[in-house]
Structure formats: C-alpha cells, structure tokens
N, C-alpha and C. Protein backbone atom coordinates (compact mmCIF):
# COMPACT_ATOMS: atom_id res chain seq x y z
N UNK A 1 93.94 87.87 -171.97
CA UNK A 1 92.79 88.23 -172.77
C UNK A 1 92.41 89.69 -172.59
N UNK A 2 92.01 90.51 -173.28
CA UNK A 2 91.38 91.78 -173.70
C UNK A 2 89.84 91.74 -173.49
N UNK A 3 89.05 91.23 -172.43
CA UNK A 3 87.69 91.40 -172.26
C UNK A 3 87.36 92.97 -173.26
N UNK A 4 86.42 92.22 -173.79
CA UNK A 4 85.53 93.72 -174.03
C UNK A 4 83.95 93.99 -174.22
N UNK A 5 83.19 92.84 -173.10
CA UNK A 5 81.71 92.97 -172.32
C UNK A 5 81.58 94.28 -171.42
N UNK A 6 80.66 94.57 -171.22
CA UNK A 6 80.11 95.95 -170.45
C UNK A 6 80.40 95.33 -169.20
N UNK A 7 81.12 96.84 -168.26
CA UNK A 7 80.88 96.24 -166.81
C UNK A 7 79.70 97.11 -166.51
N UNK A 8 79.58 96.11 -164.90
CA UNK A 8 77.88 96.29 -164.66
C UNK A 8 78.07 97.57 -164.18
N UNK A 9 75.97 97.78 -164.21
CA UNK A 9 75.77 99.28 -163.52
C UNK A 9 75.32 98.87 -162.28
N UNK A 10 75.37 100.32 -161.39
CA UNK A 10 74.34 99.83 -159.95
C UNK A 10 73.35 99.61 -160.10
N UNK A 11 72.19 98.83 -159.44
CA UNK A 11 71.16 98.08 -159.41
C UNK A 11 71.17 97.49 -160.73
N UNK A 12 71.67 97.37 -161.85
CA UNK A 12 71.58 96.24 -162.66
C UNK A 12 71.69 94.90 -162.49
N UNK A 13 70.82 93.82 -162.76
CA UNK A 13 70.62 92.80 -162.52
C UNK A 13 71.78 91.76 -163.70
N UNK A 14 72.49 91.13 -162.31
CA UNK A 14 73.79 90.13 -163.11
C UNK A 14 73.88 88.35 -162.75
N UNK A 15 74.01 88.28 -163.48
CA UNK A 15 74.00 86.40 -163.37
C UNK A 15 75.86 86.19 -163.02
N UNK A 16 75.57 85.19 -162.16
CA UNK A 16 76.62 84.87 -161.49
C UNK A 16 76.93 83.43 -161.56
N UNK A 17 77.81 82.37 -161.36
CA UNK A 17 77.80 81.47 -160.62
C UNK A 17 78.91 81.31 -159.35
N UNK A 18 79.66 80.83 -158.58
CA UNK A 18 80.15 81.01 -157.83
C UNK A 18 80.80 79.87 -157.17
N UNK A 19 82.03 79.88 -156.23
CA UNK A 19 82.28 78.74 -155.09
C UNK A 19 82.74 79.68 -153.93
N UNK A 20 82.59 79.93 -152.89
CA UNK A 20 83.47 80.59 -151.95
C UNK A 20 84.12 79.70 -151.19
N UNK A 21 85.36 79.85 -151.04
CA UNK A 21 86.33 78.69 -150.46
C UNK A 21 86.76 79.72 -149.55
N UNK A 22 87.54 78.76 -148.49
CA UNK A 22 88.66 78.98 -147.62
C UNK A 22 89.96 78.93 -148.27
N UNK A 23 90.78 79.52 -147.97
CA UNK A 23 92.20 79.63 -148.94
C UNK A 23 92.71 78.26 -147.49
N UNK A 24 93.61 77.59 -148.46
CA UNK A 24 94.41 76.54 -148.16
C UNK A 24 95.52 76.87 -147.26
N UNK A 25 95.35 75.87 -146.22
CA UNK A 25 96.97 76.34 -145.18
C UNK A 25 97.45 74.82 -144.74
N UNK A 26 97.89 74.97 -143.51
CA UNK A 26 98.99 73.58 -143.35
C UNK A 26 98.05 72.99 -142.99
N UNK A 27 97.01 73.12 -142.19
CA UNK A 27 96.03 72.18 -141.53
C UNK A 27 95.11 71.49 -142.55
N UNK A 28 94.16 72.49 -143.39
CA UNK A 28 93.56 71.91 -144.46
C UNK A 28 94.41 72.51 -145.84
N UNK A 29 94.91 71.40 -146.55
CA UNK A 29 95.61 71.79 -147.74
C UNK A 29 94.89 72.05 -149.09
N UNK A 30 93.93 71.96 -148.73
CA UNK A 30 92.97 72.17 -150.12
C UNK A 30 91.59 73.42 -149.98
N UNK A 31 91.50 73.73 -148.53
CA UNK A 31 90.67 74.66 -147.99
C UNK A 31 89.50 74.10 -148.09
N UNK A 32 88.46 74.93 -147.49
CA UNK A 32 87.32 74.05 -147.16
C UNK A 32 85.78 74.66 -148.16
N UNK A 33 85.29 74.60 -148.90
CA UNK A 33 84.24 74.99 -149.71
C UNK A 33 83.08 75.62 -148.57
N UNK A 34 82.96 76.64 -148.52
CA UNK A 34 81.54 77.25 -147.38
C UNK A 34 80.47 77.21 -148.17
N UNK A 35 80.30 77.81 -149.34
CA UNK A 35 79.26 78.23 -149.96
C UNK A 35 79.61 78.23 -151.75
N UNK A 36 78.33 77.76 -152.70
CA UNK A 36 78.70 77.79 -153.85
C UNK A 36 76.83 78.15 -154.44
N UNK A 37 76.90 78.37 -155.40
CA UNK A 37 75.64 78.17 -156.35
C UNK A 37 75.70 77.10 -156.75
N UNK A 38 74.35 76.35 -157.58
CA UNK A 38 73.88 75.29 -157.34
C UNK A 38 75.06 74.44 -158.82
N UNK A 39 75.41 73.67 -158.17
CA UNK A 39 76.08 72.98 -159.81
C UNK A 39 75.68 73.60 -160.73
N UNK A 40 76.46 73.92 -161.75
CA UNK A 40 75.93 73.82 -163.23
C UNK A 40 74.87 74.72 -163.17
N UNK A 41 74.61 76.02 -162.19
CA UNK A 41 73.50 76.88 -162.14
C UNK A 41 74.13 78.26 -162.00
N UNK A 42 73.56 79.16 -162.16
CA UNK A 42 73.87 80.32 -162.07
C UNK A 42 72.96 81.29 -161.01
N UNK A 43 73.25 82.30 -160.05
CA UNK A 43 72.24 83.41 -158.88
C UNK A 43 72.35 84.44 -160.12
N UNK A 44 70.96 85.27 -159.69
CA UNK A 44 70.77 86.57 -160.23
C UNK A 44 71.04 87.02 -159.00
N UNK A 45 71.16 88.68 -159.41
CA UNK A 45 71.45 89.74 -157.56
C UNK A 45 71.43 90.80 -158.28
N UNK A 46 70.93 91.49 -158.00
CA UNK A 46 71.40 93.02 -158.36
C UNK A 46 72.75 93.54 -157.98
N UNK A 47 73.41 94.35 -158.91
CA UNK A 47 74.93 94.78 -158.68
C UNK A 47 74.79 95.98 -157.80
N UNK A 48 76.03 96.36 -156.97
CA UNK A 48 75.99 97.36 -156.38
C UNK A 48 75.45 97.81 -155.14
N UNK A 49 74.30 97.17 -154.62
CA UNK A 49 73.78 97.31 -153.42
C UNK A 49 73.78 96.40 -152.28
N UNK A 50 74.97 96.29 -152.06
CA UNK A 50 75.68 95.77 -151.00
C UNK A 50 74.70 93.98 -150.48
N UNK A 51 74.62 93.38 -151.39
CA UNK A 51 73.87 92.22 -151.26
C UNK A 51 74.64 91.02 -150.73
N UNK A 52 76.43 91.29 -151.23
CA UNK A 52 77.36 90.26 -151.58
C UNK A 52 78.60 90.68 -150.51
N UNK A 53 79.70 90.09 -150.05
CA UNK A 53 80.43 90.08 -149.31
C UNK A 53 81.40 91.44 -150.32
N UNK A 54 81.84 92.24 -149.72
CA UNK A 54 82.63 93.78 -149.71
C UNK A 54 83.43 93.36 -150.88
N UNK A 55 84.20 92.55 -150.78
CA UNK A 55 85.31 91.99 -151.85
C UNK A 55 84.71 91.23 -152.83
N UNK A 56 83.34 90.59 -153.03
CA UNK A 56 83.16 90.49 -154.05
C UNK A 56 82.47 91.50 -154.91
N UNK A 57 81.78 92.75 -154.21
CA UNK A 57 81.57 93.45 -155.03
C UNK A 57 82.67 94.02 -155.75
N UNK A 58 83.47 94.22 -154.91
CA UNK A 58 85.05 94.76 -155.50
C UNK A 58 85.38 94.55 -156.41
N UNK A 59 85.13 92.89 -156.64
CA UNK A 59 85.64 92.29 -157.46
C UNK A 59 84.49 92.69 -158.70
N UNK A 60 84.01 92.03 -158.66
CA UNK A 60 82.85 92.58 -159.60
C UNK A 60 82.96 93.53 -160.36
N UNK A 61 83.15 94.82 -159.75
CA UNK A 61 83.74 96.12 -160.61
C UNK A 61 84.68 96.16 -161.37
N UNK A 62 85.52 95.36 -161.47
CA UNK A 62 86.81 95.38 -161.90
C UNK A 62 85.99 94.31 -163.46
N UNK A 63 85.22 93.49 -163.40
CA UNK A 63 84.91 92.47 -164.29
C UNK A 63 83.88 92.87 -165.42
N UNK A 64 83.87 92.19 -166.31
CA UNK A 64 82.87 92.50 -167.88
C UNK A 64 82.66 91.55 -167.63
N UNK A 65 81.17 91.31 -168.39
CA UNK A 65 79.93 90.64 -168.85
C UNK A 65 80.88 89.68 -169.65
N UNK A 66 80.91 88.31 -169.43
CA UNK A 66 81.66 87.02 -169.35
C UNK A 66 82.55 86.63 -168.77
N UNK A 67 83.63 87.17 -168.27
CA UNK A 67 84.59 87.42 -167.47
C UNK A 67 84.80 86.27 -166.50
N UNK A 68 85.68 85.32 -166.29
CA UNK A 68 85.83 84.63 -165.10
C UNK A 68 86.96 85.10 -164.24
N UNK A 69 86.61 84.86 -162.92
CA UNK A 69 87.64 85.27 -161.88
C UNK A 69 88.00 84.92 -161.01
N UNK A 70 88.96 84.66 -160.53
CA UNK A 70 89.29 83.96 -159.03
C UNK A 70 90.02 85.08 -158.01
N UNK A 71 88.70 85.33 -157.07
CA UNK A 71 88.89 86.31 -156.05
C UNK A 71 89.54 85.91 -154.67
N UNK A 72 91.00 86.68 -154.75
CA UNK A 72 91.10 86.35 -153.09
C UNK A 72 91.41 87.36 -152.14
N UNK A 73 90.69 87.64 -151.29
CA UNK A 73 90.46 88.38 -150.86
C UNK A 73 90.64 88.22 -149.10
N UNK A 74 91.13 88.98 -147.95
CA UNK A 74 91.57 89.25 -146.68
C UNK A 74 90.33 89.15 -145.84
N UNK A 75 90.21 88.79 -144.95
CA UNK A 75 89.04 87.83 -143.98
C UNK A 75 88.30 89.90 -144.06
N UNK A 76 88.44 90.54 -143.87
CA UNK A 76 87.73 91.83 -143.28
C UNK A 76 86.86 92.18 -144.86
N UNK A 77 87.36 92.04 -145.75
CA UNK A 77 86.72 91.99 -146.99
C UNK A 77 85.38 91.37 -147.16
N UNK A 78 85.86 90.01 -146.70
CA UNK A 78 84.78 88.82 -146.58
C UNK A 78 83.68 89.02 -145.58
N UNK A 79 84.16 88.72 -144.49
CA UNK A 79 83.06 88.70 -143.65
C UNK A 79 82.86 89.59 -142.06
N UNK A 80 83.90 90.87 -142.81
CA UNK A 80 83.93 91.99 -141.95
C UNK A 80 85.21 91.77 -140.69
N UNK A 81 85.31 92.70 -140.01
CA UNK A 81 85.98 92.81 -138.61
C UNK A 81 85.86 91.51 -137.71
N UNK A 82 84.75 91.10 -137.61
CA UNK A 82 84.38 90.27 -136.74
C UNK A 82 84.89 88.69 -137.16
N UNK A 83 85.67 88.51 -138.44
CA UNK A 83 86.08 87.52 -138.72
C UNK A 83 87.41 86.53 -138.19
C-alpha cells in the first residue's frame, strides 16, 4: 500500500491502539502479551516526547495517520540497557 495520511508532529496529540508482546522462542511459542490498550479502545499521548518505549517512537515516525504496524524491535529499544 502507498499510505498517504500526515505523519505526526512533535507534541501533536495521536490516537493509538496497541498490544506489546514478547517475540516467541522455544520455551513460549506464541510469546507472552505484557501490555495492550483496552479491547476495542484506543490511548491518546502526545507524539514525540519521549512518553513511549524508544522503538515505538521510532516506529511511529516512520507511520501516517491510519497506518497499521507490527513493530519488532531489540530488548535496548524497548526497555533500555537494563533489559
């Protein structure tokens, strides 16, 4: 597809919905769900000011206004060094 929605500005306010998973390995084969928005609901957040894990802002930038995406991203992305 050829998206052609605006990508966001900094501090512009963006609707999201979300799942953050664990990527799948031999132990759990399906990975484990940590965190999601509410069913069938969508978070507001402001873009850009570091609210969201490093790699999803990343991701974010790369995306237009409808856009779906499946981000995967390296544990230091996610939830820093300390991961």
């Amino acid at each position: 597809p050829n998206p052609t929605g605006k990508r966001p500005a900094v501090g512009e306010e963006i609707e999201m919905a979300y799942v953050l998973s664990t990527v799948p390995s031999a132990s759990n084969p399906v990975g484990m769900s940590v965190d999601s928005s509410k069913k069938d609901s969508s978070i507001f957040l402001p873009y850009g000011v570091s609210l969201v894990l490093p790699g999803l802002e990343e991701g974010l930038s790369l995306m237009r206004e409808g856009e779906k995406a499946t981000l995967l991203m390296p544990s230091y992305l996610a939830f820093g060094t300390q991961a």
